[in-house]
Phi, psi and omega in degrees: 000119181315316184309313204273319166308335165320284181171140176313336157282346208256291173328282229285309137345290175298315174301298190277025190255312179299336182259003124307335168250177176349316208263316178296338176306306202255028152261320183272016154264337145299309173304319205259004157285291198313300183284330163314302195289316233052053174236162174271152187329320195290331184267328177309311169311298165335290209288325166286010173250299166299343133330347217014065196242133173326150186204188179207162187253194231233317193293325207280358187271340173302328188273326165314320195287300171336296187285282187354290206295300159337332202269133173228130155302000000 
């Protein structure tokens, strides 16, 4: 993560600015319908777009699970 050659407040700030917003929210709202129901993201998502309900696409949620893995202290 580029934040951390900066300096280590700046890391520590972006991640938790990331783990605040909107979009990491209503991904982990997303995961935790998925595992309550036991279905995979991919249909939880589905079913919340047709729903018209917020929703995320199965790509953008495989890339949040990524920058996730990634985010480190």
């Amino acid at each position: 993560i580029s934040l951390a050659k900066e300096d280590y407040e700046n890391l520590v700030a972006g991640i938790n600015a990331w783990r605040q917003s909107p979009v990491n929210k209503l991904y982990l709202n997303i995961t935790t319908e998925a595992a309550k129901q036991g279905l995979p993201l991919k249909t939880v998502a589905e079913s919340r777009r047709r729903s018209g309900k917020e929703y995320l696409t199965i790509e953008e949620i495989e890339a949040i699970i990524d920058l996730n893995s990634g985010l480190m202290y």
